[in-house]
């Protein structure tokens, strides 16, 4: 009997639904899941029909981090092989971060180590209230190095310093307070909450949404100097003359739906 695919991919109109599908190991990463997720994100980014990516997990967990058998195998690899393997994980996280379409995480359960990094790399994240989070690498004598660029941005330096070092578990409410999550809801409301966010994104101008994602990526942490201000002026001037902006402003003034809005 064939094994189920490690990642379930469903194209549902403007939404690309990606479900981590290794529930027997709490959706832990191995090389096959990493490769599948990287490919699916790249394809969603290239598909003009896709407006938003929704990422969740099958079963009770979102993602438990690295699969133990995969990690055991890494300990026997050469330094060059370990570098290549770590690069594939880094490339997968970057594919989430740099996907031109917004990526929404519906965190259906626990997210540990690389799974927490995956949440941090997404643009928007909401979680079931029973979910727990942990940067557990130091318990195993490892480092959260590959996920650190995303986690530090999401949690802030101070919180990251604590949880990188202690490997303590924290709950969804704490993750919300620290900024990792944008919302926490009862488990039976998670699907509805995530769907509402996705549909809201699809109501907006698709090119404007993508440009706004790039804006955050490019401007966050930059000094507020003349070059940054000039860049902001150039971006809005270019957008104002676009077909999408003309359609959006015209639809607003004429009290009608813009052409991109799908009902």
PDB file of N, CA, C and O in Angstrom, residues 6 10 18 22 29 35 39 62 65 68 72 82 123 125 147 155 161 167 174 178 182 207 228 232 238 241 261:
ATOM      1  N   UNK A   6       3.755  13.304   2.038  1.00  0.00           N
ATOM      2  CA  UNK A   6       4.086  14.012   3.282  1.00  0.00           C
ATOM      3  C   UNK A   6       3.467  15.398   3.365  1.00  0.00           C
ATOM      4  O   UNK A   6       3.374  15.970   4.444  1.00  0.00           O
ATOM      5  N   UNK A  10      -3.810  21.258  -1.959  1.00  0.00           N
ATOM      6  CA  UNK A  10      -5.122  21.414  -2.582  1.00  0.00           C
ATOM      7  C   UNK A  10      -5.252  22.851  -3.062  1.00  0.00           C
ATOM      8  O   UNK A  10      -5.107  23.789  -2.270  1.00  0.00           O
ATOM      9  N   UNK A  18      -1.995  23.986   2.033  1.00  0.00           N
ATOM     10  CA  UNK A  18      -0.886  23.064   2.256  1.00  0.00           C
ATOM     11  C   UNK A  18      -1.025  22.482   3.663  1.00  0.00           C
ATOM     12  O   UNK A  18      -1.080  23.227   4.646  1.00  0.00           O
ATOM     13  N   UNK A  22       2.177  14.218   8.117  1.00  0.00           N
ATOM     14  CA  UNK A  22       2.887  13.115   8.761  1.00  0.00           C
ATOM     15  C   UNK A  22       2.388  13.029  10.216  1.00  0.00           C
ATOM     16  O   UNK A  22       3.178  13.134  11.172  1.00  0.00           O
ATOM     17  N   UNK A  29       9.679  17.267  10.438  1.00  0.00           N
ATOM     18  CA  UNK A  29      10.381  17.423   9.173  1.00  0.00           C
ATOM     19  C   UNK A  29      11.308  16.252   8.900  1.00  0.00           C
ATOM     20  O   UNK A  29      12.009  15.768   9.792  1.00  0.00           O
ATOM     21  N   UNK A  35      11.482  19.028   1.079  1.00  0.00           N
ATOM     22  CA  UNK A  35      11.495  19.202  -0.375  1.00  0.00           C
ATOM     23  C   UNK A  35      10.102  19.484  -0.916  1.00  0.00           C
ATOM     24  O   UNK A  35       9.909  20.361  -1.775  1.00  0.00           O
ATOM     25  N   UNK A  39       8.903  23.025  -2.783  1.00  0.00           N
ATOM     26  CA  UNK A  39       8.344  23.003  -4.131  1.00  0.00           C
ATOM     27  C   UNK A  39       6.945  23.592  -4.164  1.00  0.00           C
ATOM     28  O   UNK A  39       6.612  24.393  -5.053  1.00  0.00           O
ATOM     29  N   UNK A  62       0.921  20.721  14.955  1.00  0.00           N
ATOM     30  CA  UNK A  62       1.265  21.490  13.757  1.00  0.00           C
ATOM     31  C   UNK A  62       2.566  20.951  13.183  1.00  0.00           C
ATOM     32  O   UNK A  62       2.604  20.464  12.057  1.00  0.00           O
ATOM     33  N   UNK A  65       9.042  19.781  14.708  1.00  0.00           N
ATOM     34  CA  UNK A  65      10.443  20.041  14.410  1.00  0.00           C
ATOM     35  C   UNK A  65      11.035  18.923  13.585  1.00  0.00           C
ATOM     36  O   UNK A  65      10.386  18.360  12.705  1.00  0.00           O
ATOM     37  N   UNK A  68      13.092  12.461  14.447  1.00  0.00           N
ATOM     38  CA  UNK A  68      14.209  11.908  15.212  1.00  0.00           C
ATOM     39  C   UNK A  68      15.077  10.983  14.371  1.00  0.00           C
ATOM     40  O   UNK A  68      16.303  10.975  14.502  1.00  0.00           O
ATOM     41  N   UNK A  72      18.925  11.546  13.648  1.00  0.00           N
ATOM     42  CA  UNK A  72      19.907  10.517  13.971  1.00  0.00           C
ATOM     43  C   UNK A  72      20.816  10.262  12.769  1.00  0.00           C
ATOM     44  O   UNK A  72      22.028  10.093  12.906  1.00  0.00           O
ATOM     45  N   UNK A  82      26.123  17.565   5.967  1.00  0.00           N
ATOM     46  CA  UNK A  82      25.331  18.296   6.955  1.00  0.00           C
ATOM     47  C   UNK A  82      25.067  19.726   6.505  1.00  0.00           C
ATOM     48  O   UNK A  82      23.976  20.270   6.726  1.00  0.00           O
ATOM     49  N   UNK A 123       3.560  34.991   7.210  1.00  0.00           N
ATOM     50  CA  UNK A 123       3.163  36.390   7.318  1.00  0.00           C
ATOM     51  C   UNK A 123       2.145  36.618   8.436  1.00  0.00           C
ATOM     52  O   UNK A 123       2.179  37.643   9.119  1.00  0.00           O
ATOM     53  N   UNK A 125      -0.149  34.393  11.539  1.00  0.00           N
ATOM     54  CA  UNK A 125      -0.281  33.115  12.244  1.00  0.00           C
ATOM     55  C   UNK A 125      -1.362  33.215  13.306  1.00  0.00           C
ATOM     56  O   UNK A 125      -1.357  34.142  14.127  1.00  0.00           O
ATOM     57  N   UNK A 147      16.533  28.564  12.034  1.00  0.00           N
ATOM     58  CA  UNK A 147      15.258  29.259  12.220  1.00  0.00           C
ATOM     59  C   UNK A 147      15.425  30.629  12.879  1.00  0.00           C
ATOM     60  O   UNK A 147      14.480  31.423  12.917  1.00  0.00           O
ATOM     61  N   UNK A 155       9.691  37.116  17.752  1.00  0.00           N
ATOM     62  CA  UNK A 155       9.607  37.194  19.215  1.00  0.00           C
ATOM     63  C   UNK A 155      10.254  38.445  19.779  1.00  0.00           C
ATOM     64  O   UNK A 155       9.906  38.887  20.871  1.00  0.00           O
ATOM     65  N   UNK A 161      16.157  35.480  23.376  1.00  0.00           N
ATOM     66  CA  UNK A 161      17.308  35.158  24.217  1.00  0.00           C
ATOM     67  C   UNK A 161      16.912  34.185  25.327  1.00  0.00           C
ATOM     68  O   UNK A 161      17.625  33.214  25.605  1.00  0.00           O
ATOM     69  N   UNK A 167      14.982  26.598  26.511  1.00  0.00           N
ATOM     70  CA  UNK A 167      14.159  25.553  25.873  1.00  0.00           C
ATOM     71  C   UNK A 167      12.868  25.291  26.653  1.00  0.00           C
ATOM     72  O   UNK A 167      12.316  24.193  26.612  1.00  0.00           O
ATOM     73  N   UNK A 174       1.015  33.139  25.637  1.00  0.00           N
ATOM     74  CA  UNK A 174       2.332  33.766  25.710  1.00  0.00           C
ATOM     75  C   UNK A 174       2.873  34.053  24.317  1.00  0.00           C
ATOM     76  O   UNK A 174       3.484  35.107  24.075  1.00  0.00           O
ATOM     77  N   UNK A 178       3.970  37.778  22.873  1.00  0.00           N
ATOM     78  CA  UNK A 178       5.308  38.067  22.357  1.00  0.00           C
ATOM     79  C   UNK A 178       5.309  38.434  20.876  1.00  0.00           C
ATOM     80  O   UNK A 178       6.324  38.874  20.356  1.00  0.00           O
ATOM     81  N   UNK A 182      -0.845  36.180  15.734  1.00  0.00           N
ATOM     82  CA  UNK A 182      -1.735  37.328  15.572  1.00  0.00           C
ATOM     83  C   UNK A 182      -3.095  37.084  16.217  1.00  0.00           C
ATOM     84  O   UNK A 182      -3.891  38.031  16.354  1.00  0.00           O
ATOM     85  N   UNK A 207      -1.944  42.662  -6.508  1.00  0.00           N
ATOM     86  CA  UNK A 207      -0.620  43.262  -6.666  1.00  0.00           C
ATOM     87  C   UNK A 207      -0.275  44.151  -5.468  1.00  0.00           C
ATOM     88  O   UNK A 207       0.878  44.205  -5.040  1.00  0.00           O
ATOM     89  N   UNK A 228      15.450  56.011   2.378  1.00  0.00           N
ATOM     90  CA  UNK A 228      14.242  55.241   2.648  1.00  0.00           C
ATOM     91  C   UNK A 228      12.998  56.042   2.263  1.00  0.00           C
ATOM     92  O   UNK A 228      12.055  55.502   1.661  1.00  0.00           O
ATOM     93  N   UNK A 232      10.154  55.129  -0.571  1.00  0.00           N
ATOM     94  CA  UNK A 232       8.709  55.064  -0.307  1.00  0.00           C
ATOM     95  C   UNK A 232       7.932  55.926  -1.305  1.00  0.00           C
ATOM     96  O   UNK A 232       6.846  55.542  -1.753  1.00  0.00           O
ATOM     97  N   UNK A 238       4.612  54.832  -8.330  1.00  0.00           N
ATOM     98  CA  UNK A 238       4.470  53.789  -9.348  1.00  0.00           C
ATOM     99  C   UNK A 238       3.141  53.067  -9.231  1.00  0.00           C
ATOM    100  O   UNK A 238       2.485  52.759 -10.231  1.00  0.00           O
ATOM    101  N   UNK A 241      -0.311  54.853 -10.559  1.00  0.00           N
ATOM    102  CA  UNK A 241      -0.610  54.858 -11.991  1.00  0.00           C
ATOM    103  C   UNK A 241      -0.891  53.463 -12.548  1.00  0.00           C
ATOM    104  O   UNK A 241      -1.060  53.300 -13.753  1.00  0.00           O
ATOM    105  N   UNK A 261     -12.177  41.050  -7.066  1.00  0.00           N
ATOM    106  CA  UNK A 261     -12.863  40.443  -5.928  1.00  0.00           C
ATOM    107  C   UNK A 261     -13.762  39.306  -6.401  1.00  0.00           C
ATOM    108  O   UNK A 261     -14.616  39.500  -7.249  1.00  0.00           O
TER     109      UNK A 261
END
